[in-house]
Amino acid sequence: MTLTDSECKFVRNELGRDPNSLEYGMLDIMFSEHCSYKSSRPILKLFPTEGPRVILGPGDDAGIVELTDELALVIGMESHNHPSAIEPYGGAGTGIGGIIRDIISMGAIPVALLDSLRFGPLEDQRSRYIFEYVVKGISDYGNRVGIPTVGGEVEFDDNFKFNPLVNVVCAGIVKKKDIVRGIAPDVGDIFVLMGGRTGRDGIHGVTFASEELTTESELEDRPAVQIGDPFTKKMVLEATLEALEKVHVVGLKDLGGGGLTCCVSEMAGKGGNGAEVELTKIPLREGEMTPYEIMLSESQERMVFVVKPEDVAALLDIFEKYELPAAVIGKVTDTGNLVIKKDGEVISELKTDTLSDPPIIEREAKKPEIREKYIHLDEINPQDALLKLLSSPNIASKKWVYRQYDHEVQIRTIVKPGDDAAVLKIDDKKAFTLTSDCNSTFTKLDPYHGGAGAVAEAIRNVVSMGSEPLCIVDCLNFGNPEKPEVFWQFKECVKGMSDVAKKFETPVISGNVSFYNETEGVTVNPSPVVAVAGLMDIKDIRTLDFKNKGDKIILIGKTYPELDGSSYHKEIHGVIQGTPPQVNMESEFESANAVLDLIRHDKDKAITAVHDCSSGGLAVALAEMAIAGGIGGVIDTSKIPAENESISDTELLFSESNARFILTVKKEHLEEILSKINVPAAVIGTVEGEKITVNGDLIDVDLDELKGSYKGVIEKYMA
Amino acid sequence: MKIGVIRFPGSNCDRDVYHALELAGGDPEYVWWNQKYLSDFDAIVIPGGFSYGDYLRAGAIASITPVIDGIKEVVKEEKPVLGICNGAQILAEVGLVPGVFTNNKNAKFICKRVELKVTSTRTPFTSMYKKGEIIQMPIAHAEGRYYTKEIDKIRDQDQIVLKFEGENPNGSIEAITGVCDESGLVCAVMPHPERASESVLGSNDGLKFFEGIINFK
């Protein structure tokens, strides 16, 4: 029983009676935070959601933006945190499955996946187990369905030990004229349920996702984790694509959280209509399921089609070809009620509005007090610091992870995992980019700048590839929103994200909120995972690896003494404290525009590499460029643009100040390029040799040693 | 040149192979698993993926479908048949090429670009390469470790078509990752030539596999 007293009262008022047990169960899942966004909805209104390219903003299964005159990008994001904490393999797999269905249900072919993953430290055996099986779950599912996993991120930190975060982005491509939506606008149309059979798995999946976990959860809540079947999913995908091509499909929606209850009530509700569902028609996996179980089941791989009565036979023929169970389960009515019948007898009758639009809860927000004292930290030798940072699992190469993902299927992936963002081919001229980013440490220290920084970093990443940011989707992972401190974090974070999104006029077109990421008093660091898609000409693609000896290295953007919250503090000193890097909207916007402008007008291909500065600061960014290119560099920190003369070399090298990009430029074009840059920028060094050398001997380290630190780190733990 | 591209439930490289065959100048057509008569085609490609989810064992269920009878006829008619990745596993499972493709030595899925040596040019698919040529193509599989008891025989009969050059990522015997039947017309390769058919994607070294089919007389 999770409905609150005031919600029970609201329901009684609406119905004029007490709900029966089936109705109570249906209301219970629809009123869960997961389905209703009852806490977050008022705050999410801050996001800019419109723009000239937006075809569909938040509110449906996924958002849609225009790519070309003919094509559109469909993109969505989802979390599967609680299921992955309990059963990592199945939890992660069904997370992928859910978001793939969301993309298919807009009529699109899914073309790319990204995963943002957060786990406990690799030293911890259980965290290694969860990490290994989440990655395996993603690999087995995504690879089988034939959708390339092209990017993402992985973070390891103590606070995710009991509550790992598994966030998945899926992008699809659809012809604009073929877009379908999750609606049932015409009375008399038929609901056809297709795909996997309905079983007892996943019952109360959404309500368990809307509560804190406990140590008993692993045993008690396993039945709430759905069981995925990538093979059936692949058939559902192919059959859906064929149905969309051959039959007039009026509406289409997948069954995810909240199962049939959520799907049918939302489809009918959107058109102000009602619906009638006959339970005995539903293909079941196990006998003698109760109406309650059938309506609440979250069994995977199911879709509901809305079609005209005369098209039903043709539709069923297609599903027969793919040997998928399918049945007519009901029809669209004009009553405004969702009526459930069993053998013709009405067993539940609720307004679709009541189900799909529960009352909002005004949560209290309170800024937490910071009690810890600020500790003074001694600087250590920068070369030791660089090597240590490169070998920390958070910065080290993630090859162990992405090797297990098929990132090439569908032959679109131009820039593969390991760069700032993936680049995927649209046609012979155009490509789109995808990245997902989050700094949970910054967000913990300052949710406004953490949220703003996540959007800024994701935008920098797509800009670094040479693309213009097109849209944002997000997954906001927080603790229990009933706690005022958590709700304050959430509010501040969304404000920060919105401010950057508005500055860049980049709309937030879809997203997901995951609250209750707490286990027995441990709350996860607030983690606003931001995915950005960009659009570009294939000829403009830039990658991060150093290309030619003699190229000049330019740093765009100012460096500030901003070590608080940095990887340097965290990985070297084990300290998280103070004020994290601030986001200055103006400089962020100007730096990004400067880089895009340079690349777009770079007829001579004078700009040979681009990389943004983020985790680990300038030093790590340069090392990544050198390792990827197999060429070293010589750097002079005195040239680095900085506001403050007294800034130390350690701060110049390891501060994680925003709004910064590194470019390499062919030396014969240097003056011309510099003359075009109208933001703080300077030549800080040259690409050369087999070493990274900073200020003579401040850092002087062979590429082989850098590689040795950066590569094989995760492999050592997972062997 | 009409080329049949076989589709099983769970195939996922079918569209990619179709695209590569078009790039090579061929005329591809999809063939559903229940079709038995394939003799109208001039050549057959079985693309990669996870036919029947790879449940039981990669290729095991696909190997007993009606389309396999059609493929056996095509082989009798001495037309080229190429199996890529899951297609290679199916050809081995059916016994149209010697040996098996089994679990990688590290028991994990591996997706990466590899260097390969073309060790035989007598198949239509490798006829446009030079013997010993080093090419780049991606691999993406969990069950790609080649093994055969008849290693001496296939070596003597020039049935080894592709070998990993340098690293042997999945632990295949003698780094073999492509083999053909005794005639040289039926060929099974684990790497994906269709993923290396456009230079914008990093390599077009694989396109000659498909051009070789078109050039086959």
Short mmCIF file of C-alpha atoms in Angstrom, two decimals, chain B residues 20-216:
data_model
loop_
_atom_site.label_atom_id
_atom_site.label_comp_id
_atom_site.label_asym_id
_atom_site.label_seq_id
_atom_site.Cartn_x
_atom_site.Cartn_y
_atom_site.Cartn_z
CA ALA B 20 27.50 -3.48 -49.26
CA LEU B 21 26.33 -5.73 -52.13
CA GLU B 22 24.67 -2.71 -53.74
CA LEU B 23 27.87 -0.69 -53.31
CA ALA B 24 29.74 -3.50 -55.06
CA GLY B 25 27.30 -3.32 -57.99
CA GLY B 26 25.22 -6.40 -57.21
CA ASP B 27 21.47 -6.92 -57.16
CA PRO B 28 20.66 -8.25 -53.66
CA GLU B 29 17.33 -9.67 -52.54
CA TYR B 30 16.20 -10.79 -49.08
CA VAL B 31 15.28 -14.44 -48.57
CA TRP B 32 13.19 -15.50 -45.54
CA TRP B 33 14.27 -18.64 -43.65
CA ASN B 34 11.33 -20.75 -44.80
CA GLN B 35 12.11 -20.46 -48.53
CA LYS B 36 13.39 -23.72 -49.99
CA TYR B 37 13.97 -22.92 -53.64
CA LEU B 38 16.99 -20.65 -54.17
CA SER B 39 18.15 -21.77 -57.61
CA ASP B 40 17.09 -18.47 -59.21
CA PHE B 41 19.97 -16.80 -57.37
CA ASP B 42 23.51 -16.55 -58.72
CA ALA B 43 25.05 -16.44 -55.26
CA ILE B 44 24.01 -16.52 -51.58
CA VAL B 45 25.23 -14.57 -48.56
CA ILE B 46 24.27 -15.55 -45.00
CA PRO B 47 24.74 -12.38 -42.93
CA GLY B 48 25.63 -12.11 -39.25
CA GLY B 49 23.48 -11.58 -36.20
CA PHE B 50 21.98 -13.89 -33.63
CA SER B 51 19.72 -16.26 -35.55
CA TYR B 52 17.13 -17.61 -33.11
CA GLY B 53 18.91 -15.60 -30.40
CA ASP B 54 21.89 -17.96 -30.55
CA TYR B 55 19.89 -19.96 -28.06
CA LEU B 56 21.16 -23.54 -27.67
CA ARG B 57 24.36 -22.77 -29.64
CA ALA B 58 25.23 -20.23 -32.32
CA GLY B 59 23.77 -21.42 -35.62
CA ALA B 60 22.27 -24.61 -34.21
CA ILE B 61 18.61 -23.82 -34.83
CA ALA B 62 19.18 -22.02 -38.14
CA SER B 63 20.99 -25.11 -39.43
CA ILE B 64 17.77 -27.14 -39.47
CA THR B 65 15.57 -24.62 -41.31
CA PRO B 66 14.16 -25.16 -44.85
CA VAL B 67 16.41 -22.51 -46.39
CA ILE B 68 19.43 -24.70 -45.63
CA ASP B 69 18.12 -27.32 -48.11
CA GLY B 70 17.97 -24.57 -50.71
CA ILE B 71 21.52 -23.51 -49.91
CA LYS B 72 22.74 -27.11 -50.29
CA GLU B 73 21.20 -27.15 -53.78
CA VAL B 74 22.94 -23.89 -54.64
CA VAL B 75 26.22 -25.45 -53.53
CA LYS B 76 25.59 -28.40 -55.83
CA GLU B 77 24.98 -25.92 -58.64
CA GLU B 78 28.51 -24.62 -58.00
CA LYS B 79 27.49 -21.09 -57.14
CA PRO B 80 29.27 -19.01 -54.47
CA VAL B 81 27.97 -19.10 -50.88
CA LEU B 82 29.43 -16.76 -48.23
CA GLY B 83 28.69 -16.93 -44.51
CA ILE B 84 29.70 -13.97 -42.35
CA CYS B 85 29.94 -14.21 -38.54
CA ASN B 86 26.68 -15.93 -37.52
CA GLY B 87 26.48 -17.02 -41.17
CA ALA B 88 29.89 -18.64 -40.81
CA GLN B 89 28.74 -20.41 -37.63
CA ILE B 90 25.70 -21.72 -39.51
CA LEU B 91 27.79 -23.04 -42.43
CA ALA B 92 30.06 -24.83 -39.96
CA GLU B 93 27.08 -26.19 -38.03
CA VAL B 94 25.58 -27.55 -41.28
CA GLY B 95 28.96 -29.04 -42.23
CA LEU B 96 29.35 -27.14 -45.48
CA VAL B 97 32.75 -25.93 -44.25
CA PRO B 98 35.14 -27.91 -41.99
CA GLY B 99 35.55 -27.22 -38.27
CA VAL B 100 33.59 -25.21 -35.69
CA PHE B 101 33.42 -21.70 -34.32
CA THR B 102 33.11 -21.87 -30.56
CA ASN B 103 33.39 -19.65 -27.44
CA ASN B 104 36.15 -17.06 -27.47
CA LYS B 105 39.09 -17.88 -25.28
CA ASN B 106 38.18 -15.01 -22.89
CA ALA B 107 34.49 -16.08 -22.95
CA LYS B 108 33.43 -12.52 -23.75
CA PHE B 109 32.02 -10.68 -26.75
CA ILE B 110 34.80 -8.87 -28.62
CA CYS B 111 34.18 -5.94 -30.94
CA LYS B 112 37.26 -4.43 -32.55
CA ARG B 113 39.10 -3.73 -35.77
CA VAL B 114 41.71 -6.38 -36.56
CA GLU B 115 44.41 -6.96 -39.12
CA LEU B 116 43.96 -10.02 -41.29
CA LYS B 117 46.06 -11.88 -43.80
CA VAL B 118 44.39 -13.23 -46.95
CA THR B 119 45.87 -16.72 -47.07
CA SER B 120 44.01 -18.09 -50.07
CA THR B 121 42.72 -16.31 -53.14
CA ARG B 122 41.01 -19.28 -54.75
CA THR B 123 37.54 -18.42 -53.41
CA PRO B 124 35.42 -15.94 -55.41
CA PHE B 125 35.31 -13.71 -52.32
CA THR B 126 39.07 -13.39 -51.96
CA SER B 127 39.87 -13.56 -55.68
CA MET B 128 40.46 -9.82 -55.92
CA TYR B 129 43.07 -9.72 -53.14
CA LYS B 130 46.70 -10.67 -53.45
CA LYS B 131 47.77 -13.78 -51.57
CA GLY B 132 49.36 -12.66 -48.31
CA GLU B 133 47.73 -9.21 -48.47
CA ILE B 134 47.11 -7.62 -45.06
CA ILE B 135 43.65 -6.06 -44.71
CA GLN B 136 41.63 -4.43 -41.92
CA MET B 137 38.11 -5.46 -40.95
CA PRO B 138 36.10 -5.47 -37.70
CA ILE B 139 35.21 -8.55 -35.72
CA ALA B 140 32.19 -8.70 -33.40
CA HIS B 141 31.46 -12.05 -31.82
CA ALA B 142 31.40 -14.12 -28.65
CA GLU B 143 31.65 -17.51 -30.39
CA GLY B 144 34.34 -17.08 -33.00
CA ARG B 145 37.23 -19.29 -31.90
CA TYR B 146 37.90 -21.58 -34.84
CA TYR B 147 38.82 -25.18 -34.18
CA THR B 148 39.20 -28.23 -36.37
CA LYS B 149 40.73 -31.66 -35.88
CA GLU B 150 41.65 -31.69 -39.56
CA ILE B 151 44.08 -28.82 -39.47
CA ASP B 152 46.67 -30.57 -41.66
CA LYS B 153 44.06 -31.53 -44.22
CA ILE B 154 42.60 -28.05 -44.61
CA ARG B 155 46.09 -26.59 -44.80
CA ASP B 156 47.11 -29.06 -47.52
CA GLN B 157 43.93 -28.46 -49.49
CA ASP B 158 44.27 -24.67 -49.41
CA GLN B 159 41.06 -24.24 -47.39
CA ILE B 160 42.40 -21.60 -44.99
CA VAL B 161 41.19 -18.26 -46.33
CA LEU B 162 41.79 -15.65 -43.59
CA LYS B 163 44.08 -15.52 -40.57
CA PHE B 164 44.45 -12.96 -37.81
CA GLU B 165 47.67 -11.03 -38.30
CA GLY B 166 49.46 -10.08 -35.09
CA GLU B 167 47.11 -10.59 -32.15
CA ASN B 168 44.86 -13.68 -32.16
CA PRO B 169 41.94 -12.13 -30.23
CA ASN B 170 39.71 -15.16 -29.78
CA GLY B 171 42.26 -17.98 -29.54
CA SER B 172 41.49 -19.63 -32.91
CA ILE B 173 43.67 -22.55 -33.92
CA GLU B 174 46.56 -21.20 -36.00
CA ALA B 175 44.78 -17.81 -35.86
CA ILE B 176 42.37 -19.02 -38.55
CA THR B 177 39.23 -16.91 -38.97
CA GLY B 178 38.07 -17.81 -42.48
CA VAL B 179 37.81 -21.22 -44.17
CA CYS B 180 36.29 -22.66 -47.33
CA ASP B 181 35.05 -26.04 -48.50
CA GLU B 182 37.10 -28.24 -50.84
CA SER B 183 35.69 -26.52 -53.94
CA GLY B 184 36.49 -23.03 -52.62
CA LEU B 185 32.99 -21.84 -53.47
CA VAL B 186 31.57 -22.05 -49.95
CA CYS B 187 33.35 -19.71 -47.57
CA ALA B 188 32.86 -18.91 -43.88
CA VAL B 189 34.49 -15.84 -42.30
CA MET B 190 34.10 -14.39 -38.81
CA PRO B 191 35.22 -10.80 -39.62
CA HIS B 192 32.68 -8.47 -41.19
CA PRO B 193 33.62 -7.35 -44.72
CA GLU B 194 30.36 -5.35 -44.97
CA ARG B 195 31.53 -3.20 -42.04
CA ALA B 196 34.66 -2.35 -43.99
CA SER B 197 33.10 -1.39 -47.30
CA GLU B 198 33.19 2.42 -47.07
CA SER B 199 36.23 4.47 -46.25
CA VAL B 200 34.12 6.97 -44.25
CA LEU B 201 33.61 4.16 -41.71
CA GLY B 202 37.34 3.57 -41.38
CA SER B 203 38.16 0.99 -44.07
CA ASN B 204 36.94 -0.26 -47.44
CA ASP B 205 39.19 -3.29 -47.43
CA GLY B 206 36.17 -5.60 -47.25
CA LEU B 207 34.35 -4.40 -50.37
CA LYS B 208 36.38 -6.76 -52.58
CA PHE B 209 34.64 -9.70 -50.88
CA PHE B 210 31.42 -8.57 -52.57
CA GLU B 211 33.03 -7.38 -55.77
CA GLY B 212 34.54 -10.85 -56.02
CA ILE B 213 31.03 -12.34 -56.04
CA ILE B 214 29.94 -10.00 -58.84
CA ASN B 215 33.07 -10.85 -60.87
CA PHE B 216 32.51 -14.58 -60.48
#
